[in-house]
Amino acid sequence: MTGAHRENLPEWAREASFGIFIHWGAYSVPAWAEPIGALGTIPDGEWFGHNPYAEWYANTIRIEGSPAAAHHAETYGSAPYEDFLDQWRAEAYDPADWARLFSSLGADYVIPVTKHHDGITLWEAPGSEGFNTVDRGPKRDLISPLAEAVRAEGMRFGVYYSGGIDWSVSDYPPIENVPQLFTLCVEPDPGYAATATAHVRDLIDRYRPSVLWNDIGWPDAGKENGSLAELMEHYRGTVPDGIVNDRWGAEVWDYRTSEYSASTENEDGIGWENNRGLGYSFGYNRIEDESETMSPRQVAELYSDVVSRGGRLLLNVGPDASGRIPDVQRRTLEGVAEWMRAIKPYTTDRSFPGGDKVTVSAEGDAWFRSWASGDRLVVVADRPDALKIDAPGFEVVAITLPE
């Protein structure tokens, strides 16, 4: 199987530059992880036992001697992770409010998690009886109203699904290192391959997502028996302008992804996507404060850097268990919204002139990024007065970073 890859992305995806990721699940109840740093900056030997991803709580608390295990024992005793599903109420969930916020940022698309590694589906997935948010916890489909709200604000809607890991399926040991991640993750049971295929097919049929975002691979049984190929064929036929990410362990992808500072070798050409949280976690981590959360200026810098190199930024929001976007996250998003709206018209029709045609430099340690948008050369800088620009034939647009 061969994906369409970069140059054949549909027009909307070539023009898109900014998406919102949403990690919300039963892990948002304990909402605890060590904020040790960003993926790609922490040695592999330290990562899993001190995992800063709160959505990995079910795995981290099973690692003997981990601080998460100690925290869980002290706070919840021997309570199983599954109890958090019943404690999750989503009583403040307002998808229309979320969508308005994302639209105010100029987001092009929104991708919520529909099933993470814990196996809990946020809609009434086929075969998920007793382990979804309709039967337990929130007691409702959390995906449908969000899809409606996102589209009502003029944004595209995508879905995330964890195909490679489902901790509810098999009793394998906790993942403690990278080699285990790729030997223990992809569930070999053909029954699980059939379940995952049925889930994603249902997501396609219900929501017709513009982005199909899988994680950690796909069951080998599904790749070997042809069901993944059939699933992709169904998706392409149902959503002709939909796009598929690269985390299937098979050549079905349309674009490559990086995560925080990891997999940066995928940041090449046009149409790749970098994803990260506002802090060090995707799922809400109650102990992350402003010191671990990106400021409006840092979001603007990251967005400009990604856009200047041909990519899209998929920035994550982690609501709390009630459905509120935490103040520390909302403050950053609202703080950068006006700047994002102002720059968005200059991020379409991008190209990257080089050689003798265009030169941009800056005095001293001034920070800047640049790209062409049609016949305009866009330069984002912390000190525009320090720039030296030679761009014959271009209208120069200098944009200052937010404070």
PDB file of C-alpha atoms in Angstrom, residues 12-287:
ATOM      1  CA  TRP A  12      -7.359  22.370   2.459  1.00  0.00           C
ATOM      2  CA  ALA A  13      -4.495  20.440   4.077  1.00  0.00           C
ATOM      3  CA  ARG A  14      -1.838  22.285   2.051  1.00  0.00           C
ATOM      4  CA  GLU A  15      -3.348  25.582   3.160  1.00  0.00           C
ATOM      5  CA  ALA A  16      -3.973  24.558   6.794  1.00  0.00           C
ATOM      6  CA  SER A  17      -1.323  25.562   9.325  1.00  0.00           C
ATOM      7  CA  PHE A  18      -2.916  25.145  12.741  1.00  0.00           C
ATOM      8  CA  GLY A  19      -4.923  22.411  14.444  1.00  0.00           C
ATOM      9  CA  ILE A  20      -6.155  21.720  17.963  1.00  0.00           C
ATOM     10  CA  PHE A  21      -5.595  18.314  19.592  1.00  0.00           C
ATOM     11  CA  ILE A  22      -7.792  17.329  22.572  1.00  0.00           C
ATOM     12  CA  HIS A  23      -6.781  14.671  25.123  1.00  0.00           C
ATOM     13  CA  TRP A  24      -9.685  14.075  27.501  1.00  0.00           C
ATOM     14  CA  GLY A  25     -10.433  10.805  29.233  1.00  0.00           C
ATOM     15  CA  ALA A  26     -10.676   8.889  32.496  1.00  0.00           C
ATOM     16  CA  TYR A  27      -7.027   9.874  33.037  1.00  0.00           C
ATOM     17  CA  SER A  28      -8.318  13.433  33.499  1.00  0.00           C
ATOM     18  CA  VAL A  29      -9.711  12.367  36.897  1.00  0.00           C
ATOM     19  CA  PRO A  30      -6.388  11.595  38.637  1.00  0.00           C
ATOM     20  CA  ALA A  31      -4.726  14.144  36.308  1.00  0.00           C
ATOM     21  CA  TRP A  32      -1.263  13.460  37.665  1.00  0.00           C
ATOM     22  CA  ALA A  33       2.205  13.072  36.157  1.00  0.00           C
ATOM     23  CA  GLU A  34       5.713  14.304  36.853  1.00  0.00           C
ATOM     24  CA  PRO A  35       6.419  17.377  34.685  1.00  0.00           C
ATOM     25  CA  ILE A  36      10.022  16.345  34.036  1.00  0.00           C
ATOM     26  CA  GLY A  37      10.365  17.807  30.539  1.00  0.00           C
ATOM     27  CA  ALA A  38       9.470  17.467  26.878  1.00  0.00           C
ATOM     28  CA  LEU A  39       9.573  14.312  24.774  1.00  0.00           C
ATOM     29  CA  GLY A  40      12.855  14.190  22.918  1.00  0.00           C
ATOM     30  CA  THR A  41      14.800  15.915  25.708  1.00  0.00           C
ATOM     31  CA  ILE A  42      14.601  13.190  28.383  1.00  0.00           C
ATOM     32  CA  PRO A  43      16.768  10.022  28.211  1.00  0.00           C
ATOM     33  CA  ASP A  44      14.749   6.934  27.263  1.00  0.00           C
ATOM     34  CA  GLY A  45      15.839   5.200  30.465  1.00  0.00           C
ATOM     35  CA  GLU A  46      14.126   7.865  32.574  1.00  0.00           C
ATOM     36  CA  TRP A  47      11.045   8.536  30.478  1.00  0.00           C
ATOM     37  CA  PHE A  48       8.584   5.753  31.292  1.00  0.00           C
ATOM     38  CA  GLY A  49       9.116   5.546  35.056  1.00  0.00           C
ATOM     39  CA  HIS A  50       8.729   9.323  35.310  1.00  0.00           C
ATOM     40  CA  ASN A  51       6.363   9.780  32.387  1.00  0.00           C
ATOM     41  CA  PRO A  52       5.158  13.411  32.141  1.00  0.00           C
ATOM     42  CA  TYR A  53       2.172  12.314  30.014  1.00  0.00           C
ATOM     43  CA  ALA A  54      -0.820  12.201  32.384  1.00  0.00           C
ATOM     44  CA  GLU A  55      -2.742  10.137  29.801  1.00  0.00           C
ATOM     45  CA  TRP A  56      -0.201   7.338  30.452  1.00  0.00           C
ATOM     46  CA  TYR A  57      -1.196   7.180  34.133  1.00  0.00           C
ATOM     47  CA  ALA A  58      -2.581   3.626  33.847  1.00  0.00           C
ATOM     48  CA  ASN A  59       0.825   2.427  32.667  1.00  0.00           C
ATOM     49  CA  THR A  60       3.033   4.531  34.916  1.00  0.00           C
ATOM     50  CA  ILE A  61       1.322   3.470  38.155  1.00  0.00           C
ATOM     51  CA  ARG A  62       2.131  -0.159  37.297  1.00  0.00           C
ATOM     52  CA  ILE A  63       5.888   0.489  37.194  1.00  0.00           C
ATOM     53  CA  GLU A  64       7.308  -0.634  40.490  1.00  0.00           C
ATOM     54  CA  GLY A  65       9.016   2.165  42.408  1.00  0.00           C
ATOM     55  CA  SER A  66       7.717   4.933  40.149  1.00  0.00           C
ATOM     56  CA  PRO A  67       6.588   8.179  41.823  1.00  0.00           C
ATOM     57  CA  ALA A  68       3.224   7.742  40.072  1.00  0.00           C
ATOM     58  CA  ALA A  69       2.775   4.353  41.747  1.00  0.00           C
ATOM     59  CA  ALA A  70       3.562   5.933  45.111  1.00  0.00           C
ATOM     60  CA  HIS A  71       1.156   8.801  44.428  1.00  0.00           C
ATOM     61  CA  HIS A  72      -1.608   6.408  43.412  1.00  0.00           C
ATOM     62  CA  ALA A  73      -1.163   4.223  46.505  1.00  0.00           C
ATOM     63  CA  GLU A  74      -1.188   7.249  48.797  1.00  0.00           C
ATOM     64  CA  THR A  75      -4.180   8.916  47.128  1.00  0.00           C
ATOM     65  CA  TYR A  76      -6.336   6.019  45.895  1.00  0.00           C
ATOM     66  CA  GLY A  77      -4.992   2.958  47.704  1.00  0.00           C
ATOM     67  CA  SER A  78      -5.335  -0.150  45.595  1.00  0.00           C
ATOM     68  CA  ALA A  79      -8.225   1.200  43.487  1.00  0.00           C
ATOM     69  CA  PRO A  80      -8.009   0.011  39.866  1.00  0.00           C
ATOM     70  CA  TYR A  81      -7.632   2.535  37.066  1.00  0.00           C
ATOM     71  CA  GLU A  82     -11.066   1.577  35.731  1.00  0.00           C
ATOM     72  CA  ASP A  83     -12.676   3.286  38.749  1.00  0.00           C
ATOM     73  CA  PHE A  84     -11.796   6.636  37.211  1.00  0.00           C
ATOM     74  CA  LEU A  85     -14.216   5.979  34.361  1.00  0.00           C
ATOM     75  CA  ASP A  86     -17.091   5.898  36.849  1.00  0.00           C
ATOM     76  CA  GLN A  87     -15.803   9.034  38.605  1.00  0.00           C
ATOM     77  CA  TRP A  88     -15.588  10.973  35.355  1.00  0.00           C
ATOM     78  CA  ARG A  89     -18.727  13.144  35.043  1.00  0.00           C
ATOM     79  CA  ALA A  90     -17.988  15.787  32.356  1.00  0.00           C
ATOM     80  CA  GLU A  91     -20.551  17.974  34.101  1.00  0.00           C
ATOM     81  CA  ALA A  92     -19.161  21.263  32.712  1.00  0.00           C
ATOM     82  CA  TYR A  93     -18.669  20.027  29.139  1.00  0.00           C
ATOM     83  CA  ASP A  94     -19.628  22.771  26.682  1.00  0.00           C
ATOM     84  CA  PRO A  95     -18.463  21.799  23.196  1.00  0.00           C
ATOM     85  CA  ALA A  96     -19.808  25.032  21.715  1.00  0.00           C
ATOM     86  CA  ASP A  97     -17.577  27.022  24.078  1.00  0.00           C
ATOM     87  CA  TRP A  98     -14.572  24.910  23.133  1.00  0.00           C
ATOM     88  CA  ALA A  99     -15.283  25.420  19.440  1.00  0.00           C
ATOM     89  CA  ARG A 100     -15.638  29.185  19.824  1.00  0.00           C
ATOM     90  CA  LEU A 101     -12.292  29.333  21.605  1.00  0.00           C
ATOM     91  CA  PHE A 102     -10.559  27.251  18.939  1.00  0.00           C
ATOM     92  CA  SER A 103     -12.141  29.318  16.166  1.00  0.00           C
ATOM     93  CA  SER A 104     -10.947  32.524  17.858  1.00  0.00           C
ATOM     94  CA  LEU A 105      -7.412  31.167  17.477  1.00  0.00           C
ATOM     95  CA  GLY A 106      -7.851  30.678  13.755  1.00  0.00           C
ATOM     96  CA  ALA A 107      -7.698  26.882  14.018  1.00  0.00           C
ATOM     97  CA  ASP A 108      -8.183  25.042  10.749  1.00  0.00           C
ATOM     98  CA  TYR A 109      -9.073  21.652  12.243  1.00  0.00           C
ATOM     99  CA  VAL A 110      -9.773  19.951  15.589  1.00  0.00           C
ATOM    100  CA  ILE A 111      -8.848  16.376  16.542  1.00  0.00           C
ATOM    101  CA  PRO A 112     -10.186  14.873  19.788  1.00  0.00           C
ATOM    102  CA  VAL A 113      -9.065  11.553  21.230  1.00  0.00           C
ATOM    103  CA  THR A 114     -11.860   9.025  20.669  1.00  0.00           C
ATOM    104  CA  LYS A 115     -10.013   6.126  22.349  1.00  0.00           C
ATOM    105  CA  HIS A 116      -6.665   6.374  24.065  1.00  0.00           C
ATOM    106  CA  HIS A 117      -4.415   3.552  25.286  1.00  0.00           C
ATOM    107  CA  ASP A 118      -6.742   2.808  28.230  1.00  0.00           C
ATOM    108  CA  GLY A 119      -9.291   1.373  25.766  1.00  0.00           C
ATOM    109  CA  ILE A 120     -12.223   3.559  26.873  1.00  0.00           C
ATOM    110  CA  THR A 121     -14.195   4.863  23.902  1.00  0.00           C
ATOM    111  CA  LEU A 122     -15.768   8.315  24.078  1.00  0.00           C
ATOM    112  CA  TRP A 123     -18.648   7.242  21.894  1.00  0.00           C
ATOM    113  CA  GLU A 124     -20.788   4.092  21.720  1.00  0.00           C
ATOM    114  CA  ALA A 125     -18.294   2.141  19.671  1.00  0.00           C
ATOM    115  CA  PRO A 126     -19.375  -1.290  18.395  1.00  0.00           C
ATOM    116  CA  GLY A 127     -18.454  -3.985  20.898  1.00  0.00           C
ATOM    117  CA  SER A 128     -17.516  -1.484  23.628  1.00  0.00           C
ATOM    118  CA  GLU A 129     -20.498  -2.206  25.882  1.00  0.00           C
ATOM    119  CA  GLY A 130     -19.704  -1.435  29.504  1.00  0.00           C
ATOM    120  CA  PHE A 131     -16.458   0.343  28.650  1.00  0.00           C
ATOM    121  CA  ASN A 132     -17.506   3.573  27.002  1.00  0.00           C
ATOM    122  CA  THR A 133     -18.716   7.006  28.090  1.00  0.00           C
ATOM    123  CA  VAL A 134     -22.304   6.256  27.087  1.00  0.00           C
ATOM    124  CA  ASP A 135     -22.682   3.319  29.460  1.00  0.00           C
ATOM    125  CA  ARG A 136     -20.556   4.704  32.299  1.00  0.00           C
ATOM    126  CA  GLY A 137     -19.091   7.901  33.707  1.00  0.00           C
ATOM    127  CA  PRO A 138     -20.360  10.854  31.640  1.00  0.00           C
ATOM    128  CA  LYS A 139     -23.218   8.633  30.332  1.00  0.00           C
ATOM    129  CA  ARG A 140     -23.172  10.207  26.884  1.00  0.00           C
ATOM    130  CA  ASP A 141     -21.492  10.336  23.513  1.00  0.00           C
ATOM    131  CA  LEU A 142     -18.818  13.020  23.894  1.00  0.00           C
ATOM    132  CA  ILE A 143     -17.725  13.058  20.244  1.00  0.00           C
ATOM    133  CA  SER A 144     -20.912  13.841  18.299  1.00  0.00           C
ATOM    134  CA  PRO A 145     -21.687  17.223  19.920  1.00  0.00           C
ATOM    135  CA  LEU A 146     -18.083  18.302  19.494  1.00  0.00           C
ATOM    136  CA  ALA A 147     -18.093  17.373  15.801  1.00  0.00           C
ATOM    137  CA  GLU A 148     -21.235  19.458  15.324  1.00  0.00           C
ATOM    138  CA  ALA A 149     -19.834  22.442  17.264  1.00  0.00           C
ATOM    139  CA  VAL A 150     -16.499  22.392  15.433  1.00  0.00           C
ATOM    140  CA  ARG A 151     -18.127  22.289  12.022  1.00  0.00           C
ATOM    141  CA  ALA A 152     -20.596  25.009  13.013  1.00  0.00           C
ATOM    142  CA  GLU A 153     -17.583  27.286  13.555  1.00  0.00           C
ATOM    143  CA  GLY A 154     -16.242  26.501  10.083  1.00  0.00           C
ATOM    144  CA  MET A 155     -13.386  24.206  11.137  1.00  0.00           C
ATOM    145  CA  ARG A 156     -12.646  20.690   9.943  1.00  0.00           C
ATOM    146  CA  PHE A 157     -13.102  17.744  12.294  1.00  0.00           C
ATOM    147  CA  GLY A 158     -10.739  14.808  12.688  1.00  0.00           C
ATOM    148  CA  VAL A 159     -10.388  11.852  15.067  1.00  0.00           C
ATOM    149  CA  TYR A 160      -7.542  10.292  17.052  1.00  0.00           C
ATOM    150  CA  TYR A 161      -7.640   6.552  17.762  1.00  0.00           C
ATOM    151  CA  SER A 162      -5.081   4.417  19.591  1.00  0.00           C
ATOM    152  CA  GLY A 163      -4.797   1.382  17.345  1.00  0.00           C
ATOM    153  CA  GLY A 164      -1.508   0.009  18.618  1.00  0.00           C
ATOM    154  CA  ILE A 165      -2.119   0.036  22.372  1.00  0.00           C
ATOM    155  CA  ASP A 166      -5.186  -1.013  24.336  1.00  0.00           C
ATOM    156  CA  TRP A 167      -4.394  -1.788  27.966  1.00  0.00           C
ATOM    157  CA  SER A 168      -7.915  -3.135  28.526  1.00  0.00           C
ATOM    158  CA  VAL A 169      -7.384  -6.029  26.102  1.00  0.00           C
ATOM    159  CA  SER A 170      -4.332  -7.953  27.288  1.00  0.00           C
ATOM    160  CA  ASP A 171      -2.599  -8.505  30.607  1.00  0.00           C
ATOM    161  CA  TYR A 172       0.908  -7.669  29.434  1.00  0.00           C
ATOM    162  CA  PRO A 173       3.505  -6.034  31.697  1.00  0.00           C
ATOM    163  CA  PRO A 174       3.865  -2.250  31.927  1.00  0.00           C
ATOM    164  CA  ILE A 175       5.898  -0.593  29.218  1.00  0.00           C
ATOM    165  CA  GLU A 176       9.171   0.592  30.757  1.00  0.00           C
ATOM    166  CA  ASN A 177      11.404   1.340  27.759  1.00  0.00           C
ATOM    167  CA  VAL A 178      11.301   2.128  24.049  1.00  0.00           C
ATOM    168  CA  PRO A 179      12.031  -1.432  22.817  1.00  0.00           C
ATOM    169  CA  GLN A 180       9.048  -2.666  24.864  1.00  0.00           C
ATOM    170  CA  LEU A 181       6.916   0.085  23.394  1.00  0.00           C
ATOM    171  CA  PHE A 182       7.250  -1.507  19.976  1.00  0.00           C
ATOM    172  CA  THR A 183       7.228  -5.158  21.047  1.00  0.00           C
ATOM    173  CA  LEU A 184       4.423  -5.066  23.609  1.00  0.00           C
ATOM    174  CA  CYS A 185       2.270  -2.413  22.030  1.00  0.00           C
ATOM    175  CA  VAL A 186       0.632  -3.825  18.920  1.00  0.00           C
ATOM    176  CA  GLU A 187      -1.906  -6.309  20.175  1.00  0.00           C
ATOM    177  CA  PRO A 188      -1.411  -9.607  18.255  1.00  0.00           C
ATOM    178  CA  ASP A 189      -4.860 -11.060  18.950  1.00  0.00           C
ATOM    179  CA  PRO A 190      -6.826 -11.213  15.660  1.00  0.00           C
ATOM    180  CA  GLY A 191      -9.941 -10.463  17.688  1.00  0.00           C
ATOM    181  CA  TYR A 192      -8.536  -7.112  18.699  1.00  0.00           C
ATOM    182  CA  ALA A 193      -7.626  -6.311  15.093  1.00  0.00           C
ATOM    183  CA  ALA A 194     -11.251  -6.902  14.155  1.00  0.00           C
ATOM    184  CA  THR A 195     -12.468  -4.732  17.045  1.00  0.00           C
ATOM    185  CA  ALA A 196     -10.128  -1.856  16.181  1.00  0.00           C
ATOM    186  CA  THR A 197     -11.151  -2.059  12.534  1.00  0.00           C
ATOM    187  CA  ALA A 198     -14.837  -1.979  13.474  1.00  0.00           C
ATOM    188  CA  HIS A 199     -14.224   1.020  15.744  1.00  0.00           C
ATOM    189  CA  VAL A 200     -12.426   3.080  13.115  1.00  0.00           C
ATOM    190  CA  ARG A 201     -14.916   2.133  10.424  1.00  0.00           C
ATOM    191  CA  ASP A 202     -17.690   3.348  12.739  1.00  0.00           C
ATOM    192  CA  LEU A 203     -15.818   6.619  13.311  1.00  0.00           C
ATOM    193  CA  ILE A 204     -15.548   7.062   9.546  1.00  0.00           C
ATOM    194  CA  ASP A 205     -19.216   6.363   8.952  1.00  0.00           C
ATOM    195  CA  ARG A 206     -20.501   8.474  11.845  1.00  0.00           C
ATOM    196  CA  TYR A 207     -18.228  11.509  11.658  1.00  0.00           C
ATOM    197  CA  ARG A 208     -16.626  11.495   8.194  1.00  0.00           C
ATOM    198  CA  PRO A 209     -13.435  12.905   9.702  1.00  0.00           C
ATOM    199  CA  SER A 210     -11.136  15.079   7.619  1.00  0.00           C
ATOM    200  CA  VAL A 211      -8.154  13.600   9.495  1.00  0.00           C
ATOM    201  CA  LEU A 212      -7.684   9.964  10.526  1.00  0.00           C
ATOM    202  CA  TRP A 213      -5.002  10.095  13.230  1.00  0.00           C
ATOM    203  CA  ASN A 214      -3.851   6.677  14.470  1.00  0.00           C
ATOM    204  CA  ASP A 215      -1.217   6.143  17.166  1.00  0.00           C
ATOM    205  CA  ILE A 216       1.543   3.591  17.987  1.00  0.00           C
ATOM    206  CA  GLY A 217       0.914   1.307  15.010  1.00  0.00           C
ATOM    207  CA  TRP A 218      -1.817  -1.090  13.907  1.00  0.00           C
ATOM    208  CA  PRO A 219      -2.385  -4.758  14.855  1.00  0.00           C
ATOM    209  CA  ASP A 220      -0.276  -7.032  12.680  1.00  0.00           C
ATOM    210  CA  ALA A 221      -3.272  -9.291  12.095  1.00  0.00           C
ATOM    211  CA  GLY A 222      -5.074  -6.359  10.461  1.00  0.00           C
ATOM    212  CA  LYS A 223      -2.147  -5.651   8.169  1.00  0.00           C
ATOM    213  CA  GLU A 224      -1.705  -9.312   7.245  1.00  0.00           C
ATOM    214  CA  ASN A 225      -5.328 -10.185   6.491  1.00  0.00           C
ATOM    215  CA  GLY A 226      -5.977  -7.114   4.369  1.00  0.00           C
ATOM    216  CA  SER A 227      -8.485  -5.478   6.704  1.00  0.00           C
ATOM    217  CA  LEU A 228      -6.331  -2.335   7.052  1.00  0.00           C
ATOM    218  CA  ALA A 229      -6.164  -1.977   3.268  1.00  0.00           C
ATOM    219  CA  GLU A 230      -9.938  -2.378   3.089  1.00  0.00           C
ATOM    220  CA  LEU A 231     -10.376   0.168   5.886  1.00  0.00           C
ATOM    221  CA  MET A 232      -8.245   2.708   4.030  1.00  0.00           C
ATOM    222  CA  GLU A 233     -10.156   2.076   0.825  1.00  0.00           C
ATOM    223  CA  HIS A 234     -13.401   2.671   2.714  1.00  0.00           C
ATOM    224  CA  TYR A 235     -12.040   5.902   4.199  1.00  0.00           C
ATOM    225  CA  ARG A 236     -10.800   7.212   0.858  1.00  0.00           C
ATOM    226  CA  GLY A 237     -14.183   6.498  -0.685  1.00  0.00           C
ATOM    227  CA  THR A 238     -16.161   8.031   2.181  1.00  0.00           C
ATOM    228  CA  VAL A 239     -13.998  11.128   2.711  1.00  0.00           C
ATOM    229  CA  PRO A 240     -12.226  11.806  -0.615  1.00  0.00           C
ATOM    230  CA  ASP A 241     -10.370  14.846   0.728  1.00  0.00           C
ATOM    231  CA  GLY A 242      -9.498  13.231   4.076  1.00  0.00           C
ATOM    232  CA  ILE A 243      -5.888  12.737   5.167  1.00  0.00           C
ATOM    233  CA  VAL A 244      -4.154   9.973   7.135  1.00  0.00           C
ATOM    234  CA  ASN A 245      -1.178  10.325   9.478  1.00  0.00           C
ATOM    235  CA  ASP A 246       1.916   8.113   9.542  1.00  0.00           C
ATOM    236  CA  ARG A 247       1.551   6.057  12.728  1.00  0.00           C
ATOM    237  CA  TRP A 248       0.109   2.816  11.357  1.00  0.00           C
ATOM    238  CA  GLY A 249       3.282   0.814  10.818  1.00  0.00           C
ATOM    239  CA  ALA A 250       2.210   0.545   7.178  1.00  0.00           C
ATOM    240  CA  GLU A 251       2.505   2.635   4.025  1.00  0.00           C
ATOM    241  CA  VAL A 252      -0.947   4.153   4.195  1.00  0.00           C
ATOM    242  CA  TRP A 253       0.005   7.670   5.251  1.00  0.00           C
ATOM    243  CA  ASP A 254      -0.440  11.047   3.585  1.00  0.00           C
ATOM    244  CA  TYR A 255       1.820  13.047   5.881  1.00  0.00           C
ATOM    245  CA  ARG A 256       4.521  12.655   8.516  1.00  0.00           C
ATOM    246  CA  THR A 257       4.376  13.680  12.178  1.00  0.00           C
ATOM    247  CA  SER A 258       6.791  14.794  14.880  1.00  0.00           C
ATOM    248  CA  GLU A 259       6.051  15.156  18.606  1.00  0.00           C
ATOM    249  CA  TYR A 260       7.640  17.823  20.771  1.00  0.00           C
ATOM    250  CA  SER A 261      11.362  17.404  19.941  1.00  0.00           C
ATOM    251  CA  ALA A 262      11.058  13.762  18.823  1.00  0.00           C
ATOM    252  CA  SER A 263      10.944  12.422  15.232  1.00  0.00           C
ATOM    253  CA  THR A 264      12.145  15.743  13.833  1.00  0.00           C
ATOM    254  CA  GLU A 265      13.565  13.846  10.859  1.00  0.00           C
ATOM    255  CA  ASN A 266       9.944  13.824   9.639  1.00  0.00           C
ATOM    256  CA  GLU A 267       9.896  17.632   9.438  1.00  0.00           C
ATOM    257  CA  ASP A 268      10.701  17.786   5.747  1.00  0.00           C
ATOM    258  CA  GLY A 269       9.071  19.403   2.752  1.00  0.00           C
ATOM    259  CA  ILE A 270       5.473  20.633   2.828  1.00  0.00           C
ATOM    260  CA  GLY A 271       2.583  19.308   4.900  1.00  0.00           C
ATOM    261  CA  TRP A 272       4.222  17.595   7.894  1.00  0.00           C
ATOM    262  CA  GLU A 273       2.726  18.116  11.345  1.00  0.00           C
ATOM    263  CA  ASN A 274       4.295  18.781  14.750  1.00  0.00           C
ATOM    264  CA  ASN A 275       2.147  18.015  17.778  1.00  0.00           C
ATOM    265  CA  ARG A 276       2.680  18.875  21.421  1.00  0.00           C
ATOM    266  CA  GLY A 277       0.867  19.943  24.585  1.00  0.00           C
ATOM    267  CA  LEU A 278       0.783  23.401  26.081  1.00  0.00           C
ATOM    268  CA  GLY A 279       2.753  21.839  28.928  1.00  0.00           C
ATOM    269  CA  TYR A 280       4.743  18.608  29.035  1.00  0.00           C
ATOM    270  CA  SER A 281       1.571  16.488  29.086  1.00  0.00           C
ATOM    271  CA  PHE A 282      -1.279  16.026  26.645  1.00  0.00           C
ATOM    272  CA  GLY A 283      -3.856  14.936  29.231  1.00  0.00           C
ATOM    273  CA  TYR A 284      -4.625  17.446  31.990  1.00  0.00           C
ATOM    274  CA  ASN A 285      -1.953  17.396  34.686  1.00  0.00           C
ATOM    275  CA  ARG A 286      -3.139  19.205  37.801  1.00  0.00           C
ATOM    276  CA  ILE A 287       0.420  19.930  38.976  1.00  0.00           C
TER     277      ILE A 287
END
